[in-house]
PDB file of C-alpha atoms in Angstrom:
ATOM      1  CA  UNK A 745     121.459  50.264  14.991  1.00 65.00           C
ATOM      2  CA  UNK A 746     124.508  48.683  12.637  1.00 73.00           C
ATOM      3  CA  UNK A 747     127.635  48.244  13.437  1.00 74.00           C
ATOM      4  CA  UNK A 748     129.952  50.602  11.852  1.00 72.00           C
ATOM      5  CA  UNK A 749     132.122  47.881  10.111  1.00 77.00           C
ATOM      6  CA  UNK A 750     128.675  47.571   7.993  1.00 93.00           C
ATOM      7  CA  UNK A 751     126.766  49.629   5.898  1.00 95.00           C
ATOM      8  CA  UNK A 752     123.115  49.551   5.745  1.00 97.00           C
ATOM      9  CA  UNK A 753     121.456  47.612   2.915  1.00 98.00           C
ATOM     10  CA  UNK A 754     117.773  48.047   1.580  1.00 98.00           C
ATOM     11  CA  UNK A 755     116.871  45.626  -1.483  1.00 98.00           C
ATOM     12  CA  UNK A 756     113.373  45.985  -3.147  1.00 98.00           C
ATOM     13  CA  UNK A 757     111.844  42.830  -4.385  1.00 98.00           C
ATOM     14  CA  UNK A 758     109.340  43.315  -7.344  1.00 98.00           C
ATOM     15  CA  UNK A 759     108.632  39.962  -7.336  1.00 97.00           C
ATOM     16  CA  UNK A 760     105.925  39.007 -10.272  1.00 97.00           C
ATOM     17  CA  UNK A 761     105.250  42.971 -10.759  1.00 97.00           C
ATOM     18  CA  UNK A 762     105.426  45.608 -13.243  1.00 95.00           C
ATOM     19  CA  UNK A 763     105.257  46.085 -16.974  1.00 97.00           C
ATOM     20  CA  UNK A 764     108.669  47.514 -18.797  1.00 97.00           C
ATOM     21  CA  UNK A 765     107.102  51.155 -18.357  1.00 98.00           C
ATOM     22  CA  UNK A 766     106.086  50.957 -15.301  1.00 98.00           C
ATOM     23  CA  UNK A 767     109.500  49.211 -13.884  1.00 98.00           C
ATOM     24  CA  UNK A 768     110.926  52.274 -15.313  1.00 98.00           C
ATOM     25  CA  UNK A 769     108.804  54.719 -13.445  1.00 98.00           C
ATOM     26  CA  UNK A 770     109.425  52.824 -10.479  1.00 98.00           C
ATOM     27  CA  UNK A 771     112.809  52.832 -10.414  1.00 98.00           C
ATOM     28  CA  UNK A 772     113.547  55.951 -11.641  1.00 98.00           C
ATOM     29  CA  UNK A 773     111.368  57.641  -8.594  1.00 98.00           C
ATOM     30  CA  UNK A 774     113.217  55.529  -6.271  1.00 98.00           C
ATOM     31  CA  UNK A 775     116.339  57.198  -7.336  1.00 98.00           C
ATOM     32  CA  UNK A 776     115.177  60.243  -7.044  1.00 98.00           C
ATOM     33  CA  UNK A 777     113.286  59.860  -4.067  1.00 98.00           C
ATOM     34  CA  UNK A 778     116.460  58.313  -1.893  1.00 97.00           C
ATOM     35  CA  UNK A 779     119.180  60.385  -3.909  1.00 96.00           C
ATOM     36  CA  UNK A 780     119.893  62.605  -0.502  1.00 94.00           C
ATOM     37  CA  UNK A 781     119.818  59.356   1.422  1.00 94.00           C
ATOM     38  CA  UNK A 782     123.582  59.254   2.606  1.00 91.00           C
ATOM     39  CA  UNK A 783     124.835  56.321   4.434  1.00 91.00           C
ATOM     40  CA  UNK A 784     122.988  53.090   2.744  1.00 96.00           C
ATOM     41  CA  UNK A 785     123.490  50.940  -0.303  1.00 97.00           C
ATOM     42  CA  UNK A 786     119.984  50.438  -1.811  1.00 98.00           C
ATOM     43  CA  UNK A 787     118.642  48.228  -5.054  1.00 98.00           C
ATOM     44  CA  UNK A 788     115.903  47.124  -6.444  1.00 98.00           C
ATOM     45  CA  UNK A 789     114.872  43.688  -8.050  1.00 98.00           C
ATOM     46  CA  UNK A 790     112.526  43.900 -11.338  1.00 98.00           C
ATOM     47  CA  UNK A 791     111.405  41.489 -13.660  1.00 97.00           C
ATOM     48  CA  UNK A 792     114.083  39.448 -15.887  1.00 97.00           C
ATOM     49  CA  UNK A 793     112.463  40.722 -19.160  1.00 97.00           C
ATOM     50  CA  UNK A 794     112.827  44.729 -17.106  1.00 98.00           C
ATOM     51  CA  UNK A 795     115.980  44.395 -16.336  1.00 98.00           C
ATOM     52  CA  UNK A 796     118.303  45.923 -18.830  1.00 98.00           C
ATOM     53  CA  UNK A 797     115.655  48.489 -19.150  1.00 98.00           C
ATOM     54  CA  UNK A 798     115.861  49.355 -15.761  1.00 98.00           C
ATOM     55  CA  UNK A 799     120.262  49.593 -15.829  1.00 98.00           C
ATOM     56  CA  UNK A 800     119.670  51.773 -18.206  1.00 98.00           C
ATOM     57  CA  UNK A 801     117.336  54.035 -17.271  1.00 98.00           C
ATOM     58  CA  UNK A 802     119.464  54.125 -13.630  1.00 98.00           C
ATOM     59  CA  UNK A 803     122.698  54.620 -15.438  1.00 97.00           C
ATOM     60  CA  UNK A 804     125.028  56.711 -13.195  1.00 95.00           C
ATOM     61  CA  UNK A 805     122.914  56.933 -10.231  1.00 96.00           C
ATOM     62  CA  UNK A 806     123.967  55.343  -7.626  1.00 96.00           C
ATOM     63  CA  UNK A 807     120.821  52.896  -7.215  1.00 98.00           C
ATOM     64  CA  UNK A 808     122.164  48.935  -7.847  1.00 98.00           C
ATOM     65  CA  UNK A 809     120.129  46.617  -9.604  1.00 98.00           C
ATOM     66  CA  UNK A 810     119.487  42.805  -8.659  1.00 98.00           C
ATOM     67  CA  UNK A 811     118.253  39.777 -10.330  1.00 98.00           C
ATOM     68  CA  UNK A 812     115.493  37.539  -8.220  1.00 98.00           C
ATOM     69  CA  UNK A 813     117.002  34.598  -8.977  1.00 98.00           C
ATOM     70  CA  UNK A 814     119.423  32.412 -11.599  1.00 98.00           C
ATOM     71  CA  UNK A 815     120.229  29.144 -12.266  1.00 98.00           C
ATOM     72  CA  UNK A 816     123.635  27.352 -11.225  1.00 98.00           C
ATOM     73  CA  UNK A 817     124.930  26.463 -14.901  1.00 97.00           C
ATOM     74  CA  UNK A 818     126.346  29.176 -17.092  1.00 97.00           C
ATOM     75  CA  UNK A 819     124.782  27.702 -20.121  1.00 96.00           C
ATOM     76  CA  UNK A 820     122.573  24.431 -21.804  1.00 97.00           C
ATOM     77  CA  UNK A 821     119.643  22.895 -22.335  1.00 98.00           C
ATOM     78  CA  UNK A 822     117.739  24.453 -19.158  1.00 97.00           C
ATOM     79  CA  UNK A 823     114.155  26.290 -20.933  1.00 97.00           C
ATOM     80  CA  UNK A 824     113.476  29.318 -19.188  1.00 96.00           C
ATOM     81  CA  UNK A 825     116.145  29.585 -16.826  1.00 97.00           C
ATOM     82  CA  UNK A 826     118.511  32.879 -16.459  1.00 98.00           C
ATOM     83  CA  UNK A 827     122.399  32.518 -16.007  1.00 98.00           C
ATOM     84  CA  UNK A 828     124.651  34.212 -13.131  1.00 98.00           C
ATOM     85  CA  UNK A 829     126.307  35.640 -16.566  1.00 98.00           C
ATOM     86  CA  UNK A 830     123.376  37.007 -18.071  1.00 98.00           C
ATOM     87  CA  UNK A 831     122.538  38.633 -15.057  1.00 98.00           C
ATOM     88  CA  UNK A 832     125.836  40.260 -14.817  1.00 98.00           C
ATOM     89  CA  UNK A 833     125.584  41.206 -18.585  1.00 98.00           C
ATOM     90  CA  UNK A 834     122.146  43.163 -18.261  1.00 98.00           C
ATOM     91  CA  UNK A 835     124.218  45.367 -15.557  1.00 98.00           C
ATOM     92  CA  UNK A 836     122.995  43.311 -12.130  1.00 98.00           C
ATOM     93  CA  UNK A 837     125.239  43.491  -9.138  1.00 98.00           C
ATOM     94  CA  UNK A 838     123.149  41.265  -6.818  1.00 98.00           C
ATOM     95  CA  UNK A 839     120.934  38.017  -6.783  1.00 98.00           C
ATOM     96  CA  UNK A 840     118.235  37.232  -4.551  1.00 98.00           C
ATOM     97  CA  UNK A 841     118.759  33.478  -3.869  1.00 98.00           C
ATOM     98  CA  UNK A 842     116.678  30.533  -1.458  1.00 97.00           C
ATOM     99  CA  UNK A 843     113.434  33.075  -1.160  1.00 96.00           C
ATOM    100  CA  UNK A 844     111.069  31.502   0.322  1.00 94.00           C
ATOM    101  CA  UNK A 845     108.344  31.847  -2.517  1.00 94.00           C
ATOM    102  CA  UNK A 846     111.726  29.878  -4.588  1.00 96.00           C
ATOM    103  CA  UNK A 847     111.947  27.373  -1.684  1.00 95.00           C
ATOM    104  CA  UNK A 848     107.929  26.506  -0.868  1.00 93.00           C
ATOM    105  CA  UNK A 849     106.554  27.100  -4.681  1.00 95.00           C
ATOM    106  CA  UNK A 850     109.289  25.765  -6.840  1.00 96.00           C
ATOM    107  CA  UNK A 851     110.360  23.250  -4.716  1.00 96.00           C
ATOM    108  CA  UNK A 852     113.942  24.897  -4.595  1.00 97.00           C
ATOM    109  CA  UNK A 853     116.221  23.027  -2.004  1.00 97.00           C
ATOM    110  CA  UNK A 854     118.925  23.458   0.210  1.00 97.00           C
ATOM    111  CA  UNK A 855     121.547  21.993  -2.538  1.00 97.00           C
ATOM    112  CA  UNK A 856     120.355  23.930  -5.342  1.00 97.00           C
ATOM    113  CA  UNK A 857     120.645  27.048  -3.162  1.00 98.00           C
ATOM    114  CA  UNK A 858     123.726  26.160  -2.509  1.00 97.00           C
ATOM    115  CA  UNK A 859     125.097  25.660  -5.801  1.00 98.00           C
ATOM    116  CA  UNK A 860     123.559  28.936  -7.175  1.00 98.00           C
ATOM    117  CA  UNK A 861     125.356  31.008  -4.456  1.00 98.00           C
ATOM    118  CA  UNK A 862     128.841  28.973  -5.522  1.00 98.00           C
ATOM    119  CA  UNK A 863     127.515  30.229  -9.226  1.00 98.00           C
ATOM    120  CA  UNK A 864     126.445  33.755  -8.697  1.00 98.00           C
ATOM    121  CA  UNK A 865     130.140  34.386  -6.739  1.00 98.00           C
ATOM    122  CA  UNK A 866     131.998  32.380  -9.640  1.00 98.00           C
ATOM    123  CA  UNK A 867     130.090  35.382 -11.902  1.00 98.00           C
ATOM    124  CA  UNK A 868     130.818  38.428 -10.147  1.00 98.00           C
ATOM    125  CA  UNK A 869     127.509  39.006  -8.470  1.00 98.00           C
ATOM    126  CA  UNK A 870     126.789  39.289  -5.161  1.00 98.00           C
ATOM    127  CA  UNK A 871     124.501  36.738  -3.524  1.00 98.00           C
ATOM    128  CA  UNK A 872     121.472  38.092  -1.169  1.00 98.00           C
ATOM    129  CA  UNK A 873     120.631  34.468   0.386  1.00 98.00           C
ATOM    130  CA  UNK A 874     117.847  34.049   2.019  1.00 98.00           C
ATOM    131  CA  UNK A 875     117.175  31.593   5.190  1.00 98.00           C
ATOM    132  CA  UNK A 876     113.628  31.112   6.973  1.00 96.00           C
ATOM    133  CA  UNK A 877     111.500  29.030   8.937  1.00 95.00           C
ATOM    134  CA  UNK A 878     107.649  28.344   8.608  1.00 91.00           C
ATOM    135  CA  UNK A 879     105.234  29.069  10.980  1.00 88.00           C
ATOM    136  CA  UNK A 880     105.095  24.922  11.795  1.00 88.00           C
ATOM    137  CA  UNK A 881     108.769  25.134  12.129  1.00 92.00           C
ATOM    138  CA  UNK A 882     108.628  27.832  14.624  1.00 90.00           C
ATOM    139  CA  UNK A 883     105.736  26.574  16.599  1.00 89.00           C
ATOM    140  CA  UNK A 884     107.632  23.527  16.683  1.00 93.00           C
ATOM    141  CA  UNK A 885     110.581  25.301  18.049  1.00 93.00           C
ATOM    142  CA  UNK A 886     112.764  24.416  15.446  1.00 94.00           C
ATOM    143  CA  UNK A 887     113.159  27.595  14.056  1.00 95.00           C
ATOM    144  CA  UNK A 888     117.527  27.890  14.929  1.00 96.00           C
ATOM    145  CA  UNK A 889     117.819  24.430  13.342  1.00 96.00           C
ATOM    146  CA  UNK A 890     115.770  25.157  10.218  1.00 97.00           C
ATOM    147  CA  UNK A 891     117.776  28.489  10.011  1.00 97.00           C
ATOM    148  CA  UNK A 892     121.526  26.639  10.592  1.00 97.00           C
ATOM    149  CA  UNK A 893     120.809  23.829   8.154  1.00 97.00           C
ATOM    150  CA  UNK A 894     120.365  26.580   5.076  1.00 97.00           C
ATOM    151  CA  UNK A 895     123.247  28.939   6.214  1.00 97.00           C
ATOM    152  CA  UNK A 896     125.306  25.834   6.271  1.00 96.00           C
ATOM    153  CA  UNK A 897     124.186  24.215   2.981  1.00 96.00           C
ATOM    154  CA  UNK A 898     124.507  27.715   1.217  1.00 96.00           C
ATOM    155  CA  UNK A 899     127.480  29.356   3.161  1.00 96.00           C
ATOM    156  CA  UNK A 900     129.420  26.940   4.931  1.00 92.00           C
ATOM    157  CA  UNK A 901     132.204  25.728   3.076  1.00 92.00           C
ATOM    158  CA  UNK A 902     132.899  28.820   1.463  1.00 96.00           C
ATOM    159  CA  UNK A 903     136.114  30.184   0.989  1.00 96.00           C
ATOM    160  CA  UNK A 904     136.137  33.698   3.746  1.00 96.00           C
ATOM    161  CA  UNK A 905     136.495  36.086   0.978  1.00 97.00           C
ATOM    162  CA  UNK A 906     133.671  34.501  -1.008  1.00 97.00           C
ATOM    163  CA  UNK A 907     131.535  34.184   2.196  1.00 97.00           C
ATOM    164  CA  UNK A 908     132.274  38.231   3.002  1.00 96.00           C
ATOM    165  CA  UNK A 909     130.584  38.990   0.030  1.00 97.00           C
ATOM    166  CA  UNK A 910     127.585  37.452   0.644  1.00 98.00           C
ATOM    167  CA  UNK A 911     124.206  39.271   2.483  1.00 98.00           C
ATOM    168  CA  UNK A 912     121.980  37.374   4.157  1.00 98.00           C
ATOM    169  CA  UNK A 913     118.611  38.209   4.630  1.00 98.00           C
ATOM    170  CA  UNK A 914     116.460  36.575   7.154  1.00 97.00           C
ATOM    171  CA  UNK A 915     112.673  36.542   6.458  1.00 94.00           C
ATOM    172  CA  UNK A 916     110.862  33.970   8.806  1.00 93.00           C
ATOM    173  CA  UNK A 917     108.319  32.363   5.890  1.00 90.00           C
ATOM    174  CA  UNK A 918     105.299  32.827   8.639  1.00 84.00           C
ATOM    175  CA  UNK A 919     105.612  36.652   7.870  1.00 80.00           C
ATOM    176  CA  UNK A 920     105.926  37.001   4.331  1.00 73.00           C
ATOM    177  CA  UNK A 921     103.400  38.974   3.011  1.00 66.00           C
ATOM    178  CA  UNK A 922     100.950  38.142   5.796  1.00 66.00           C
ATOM    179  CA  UNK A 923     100.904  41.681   7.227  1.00 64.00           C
ATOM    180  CA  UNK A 924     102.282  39.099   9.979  1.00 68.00           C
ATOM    181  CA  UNK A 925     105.778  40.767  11.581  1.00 70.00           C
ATOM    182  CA  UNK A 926     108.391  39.437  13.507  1.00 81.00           C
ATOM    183  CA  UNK A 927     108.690  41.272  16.486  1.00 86.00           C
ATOM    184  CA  UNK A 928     112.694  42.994  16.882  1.00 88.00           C
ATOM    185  CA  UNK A 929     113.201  40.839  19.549  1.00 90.00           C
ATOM    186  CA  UNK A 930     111.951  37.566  17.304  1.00 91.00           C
ATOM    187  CA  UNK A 931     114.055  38.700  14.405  1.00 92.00           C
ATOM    188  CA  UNK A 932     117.133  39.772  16.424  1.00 93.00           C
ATOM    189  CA  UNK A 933     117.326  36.707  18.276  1.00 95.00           C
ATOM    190  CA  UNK A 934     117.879  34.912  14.885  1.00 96.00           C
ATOM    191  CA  UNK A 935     120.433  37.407  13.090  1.00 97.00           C
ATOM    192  CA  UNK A 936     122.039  36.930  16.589  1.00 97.00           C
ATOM    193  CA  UNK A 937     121.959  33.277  16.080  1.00 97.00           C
ATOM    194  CA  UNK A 938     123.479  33.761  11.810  1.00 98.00           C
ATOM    195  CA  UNK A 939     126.200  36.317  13.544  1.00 97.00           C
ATOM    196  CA  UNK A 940     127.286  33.504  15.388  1.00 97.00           C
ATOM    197  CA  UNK A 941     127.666  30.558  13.007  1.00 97.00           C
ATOM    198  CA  UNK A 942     129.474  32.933  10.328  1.00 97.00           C
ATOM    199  CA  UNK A 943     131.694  33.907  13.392  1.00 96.00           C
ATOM    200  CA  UNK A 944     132.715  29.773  13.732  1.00 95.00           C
ATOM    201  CA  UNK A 945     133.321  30.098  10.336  1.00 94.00           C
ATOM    202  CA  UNK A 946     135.765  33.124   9.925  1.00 95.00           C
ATOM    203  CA  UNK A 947     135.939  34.331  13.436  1.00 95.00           C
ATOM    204  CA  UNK A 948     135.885  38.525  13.609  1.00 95.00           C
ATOM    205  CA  UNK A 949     135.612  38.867   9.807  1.00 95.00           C
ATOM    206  CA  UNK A 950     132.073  37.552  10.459  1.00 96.00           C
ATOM    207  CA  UNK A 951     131.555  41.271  11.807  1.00 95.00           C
ATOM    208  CA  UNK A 952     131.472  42.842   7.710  1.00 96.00           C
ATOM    209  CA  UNK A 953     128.780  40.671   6.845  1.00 97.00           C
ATOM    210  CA  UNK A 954     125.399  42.113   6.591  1.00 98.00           C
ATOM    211  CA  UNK A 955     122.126  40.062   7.319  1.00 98.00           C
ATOM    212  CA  UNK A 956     118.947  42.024   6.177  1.00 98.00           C
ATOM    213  CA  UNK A 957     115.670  41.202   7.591  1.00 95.00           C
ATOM    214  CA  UNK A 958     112.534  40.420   5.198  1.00 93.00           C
ATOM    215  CA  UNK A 959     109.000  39.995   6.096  1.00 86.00           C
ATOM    216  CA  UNK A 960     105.903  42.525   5.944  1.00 87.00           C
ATOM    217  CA  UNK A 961     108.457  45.322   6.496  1.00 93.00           C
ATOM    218  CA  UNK A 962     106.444  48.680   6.169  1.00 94.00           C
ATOM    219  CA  UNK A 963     107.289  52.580   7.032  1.00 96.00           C
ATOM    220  CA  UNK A 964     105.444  51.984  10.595  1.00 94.00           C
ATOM    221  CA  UNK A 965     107.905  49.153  11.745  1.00 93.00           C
ATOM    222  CA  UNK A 966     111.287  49.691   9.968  1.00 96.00           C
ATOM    223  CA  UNK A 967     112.639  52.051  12.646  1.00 95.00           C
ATOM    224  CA  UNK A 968     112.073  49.571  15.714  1.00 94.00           C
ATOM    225  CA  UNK A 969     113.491  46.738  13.870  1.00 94.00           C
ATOM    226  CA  UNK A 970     116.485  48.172  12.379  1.00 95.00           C
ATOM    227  CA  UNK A 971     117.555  49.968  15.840  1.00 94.00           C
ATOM    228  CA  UNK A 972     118.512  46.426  16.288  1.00 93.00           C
ATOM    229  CA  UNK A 973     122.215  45.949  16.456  1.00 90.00           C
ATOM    230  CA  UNK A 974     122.474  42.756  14.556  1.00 93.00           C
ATOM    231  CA  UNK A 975     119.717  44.251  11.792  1.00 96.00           C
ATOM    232  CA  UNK A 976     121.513  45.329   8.820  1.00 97.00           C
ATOM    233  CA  UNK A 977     118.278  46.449   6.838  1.00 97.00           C
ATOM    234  CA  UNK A 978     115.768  45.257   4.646  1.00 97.00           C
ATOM    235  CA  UNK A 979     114.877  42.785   1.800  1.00 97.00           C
ATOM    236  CA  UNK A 980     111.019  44.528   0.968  1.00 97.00           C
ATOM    237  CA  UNK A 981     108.416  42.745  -0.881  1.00 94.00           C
ATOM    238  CA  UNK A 982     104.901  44.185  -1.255  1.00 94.00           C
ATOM    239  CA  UNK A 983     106.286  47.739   0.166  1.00 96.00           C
ATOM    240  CA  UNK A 984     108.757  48.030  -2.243  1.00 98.00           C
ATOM    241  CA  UNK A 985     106.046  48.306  -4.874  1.00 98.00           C
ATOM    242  CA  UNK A 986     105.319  51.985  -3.925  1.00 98.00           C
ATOM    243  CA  UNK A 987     108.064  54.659  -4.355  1.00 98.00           C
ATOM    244  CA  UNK A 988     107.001  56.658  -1.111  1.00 98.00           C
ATOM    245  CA  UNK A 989     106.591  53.733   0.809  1.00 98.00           C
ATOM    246  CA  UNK A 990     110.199  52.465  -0.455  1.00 98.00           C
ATOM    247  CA  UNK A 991     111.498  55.403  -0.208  1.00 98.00           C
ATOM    248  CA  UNK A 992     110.361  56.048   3.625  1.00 98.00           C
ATOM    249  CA  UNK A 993     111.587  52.536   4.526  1.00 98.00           C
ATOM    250  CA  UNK A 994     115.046  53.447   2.917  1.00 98.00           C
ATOM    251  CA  UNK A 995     114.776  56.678   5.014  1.00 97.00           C
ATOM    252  CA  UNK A 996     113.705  55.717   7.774  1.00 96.00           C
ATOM    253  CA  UNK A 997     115.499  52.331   7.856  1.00 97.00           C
ATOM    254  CA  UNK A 998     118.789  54.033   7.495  1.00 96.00           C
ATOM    255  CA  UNK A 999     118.283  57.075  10.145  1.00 94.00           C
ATOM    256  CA  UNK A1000     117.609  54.026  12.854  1.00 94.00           C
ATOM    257  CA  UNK A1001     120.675  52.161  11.303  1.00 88.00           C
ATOM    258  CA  UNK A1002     123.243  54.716  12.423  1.00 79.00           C
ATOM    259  CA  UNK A1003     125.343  54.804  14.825  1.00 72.00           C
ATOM    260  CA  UNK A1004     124.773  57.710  16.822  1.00 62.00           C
TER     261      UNK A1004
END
């Protein structure tokens, strides 16, 4: 259950999904599917080359569009790499940045992270950045350490308005597409732990900021994870794939959200 100084936030990552027509289909069930859903900002995160094709087929709904991921230069000689601006140009209001898929299979580091957040804010976008540990991390009890250095390499020297228009999105690597699931008390102990080092940063304005958690969220465990105060919603992977499943996640996600 949110705070009311934030809105619930549901982001659906496509990942390496989806042909042009059927990026279309799913988005445009989505809408349709969550269009009585009052309450919740929601998006969803095709392909690069589905992007614009997506915009416009969501044009006027009220469904946002991110990108999964951009590079820190605006332009030059970087072969197959997508700019903040080019993002912004296809009609993209949000990045994904840091996943962990970036992070363990691209060897994407704390720095680079960094600088694409500074990038994607310079733009106009608004950055979803991701922090996580691995299960060897955690086991190692080093999860609030891992977690600290990448909020601080991505977030900490940022200006407070720049930093209040950032999400972050928690998704402990161990339970990324694993069927594996932090338990509520797992992930809330963490966003509880991010709450805290954005509050040293800004003090109360730290309360606006959202922090989404990701990993293996399905219909069956939304509700007990996002009855969590400091559990702002959900960055979906596999799930997101499905427009009922979405579309129950958004539902159900947001009902548990409110404040009652």
């Amino acid at each position: 259950m949110t705070s009311p100084a934030r809105r619930p936030f549901f982001c659906g990552n496509w990942k390496l999904f989806g042909s042009l027509a059927e990026s279309v289909a799913l988005a445009t069930g989505v809408r349709d599917a969550v269009a009585a859903v009052d309450g919740s900002d929601v998006a969803v995160a095709p392909g690069f080359v589905a992007l614009t094709t997506v915009v416009q087929a969501l044009r006027g709904s009220a469904l946002a569009v991110a990108g999964q991921d951009c590079h820190f230069e605006s332009k030059g000689a970087f072969t197959g790499e997508v700019s903040p601006g080019q993002l912004v140009e296809a009609g993209c209001r949000h990045v994904i940045l840091g996943h962990s898929e970036r992070r363990q299979l691209f060897a994407e580091t704390d720095a680079a992270v960094a600088r694409k957040t500074r990038a994607a804010l310079a733009a106009g976008l608004g950055p979803i950045v991701c922090v996580g540990e691995t299960l060897a991390e955690r086991d190692g009890g080093q999860t609030l350490s891992r977690v600290g250095t990448q909020l601080q390499a991505a977030v900490g020297d940022l200006a407070e308005a720049d930093l209040l228009r950032c999400v972050i999105a928690y998704e402990p690597v161990w339970a990324i597409g694993t069927g594996r699931n932090a338990t509520p008390g797992q992930a809330v102990e963490v966003h509880a732990f991010i709450r805290e080092q954005l509050r040293s940063r800004v003090g109360a304005a730290a309360e606006s900021v959202r922090i989404l958690y990701g990993g293996s969220v399905k219909p069956d465990n939304v509700a007990g994870l996002m009855r969590e105060k400091e559990i702002d919603g959900a960055l979906v992977g596999g799930a997101s794939l499905a427009v009922d499943s979405f579309a129950t996640i958004v539902k159900e996600g947001t009902r548990a959200c409110t404040p009652s």
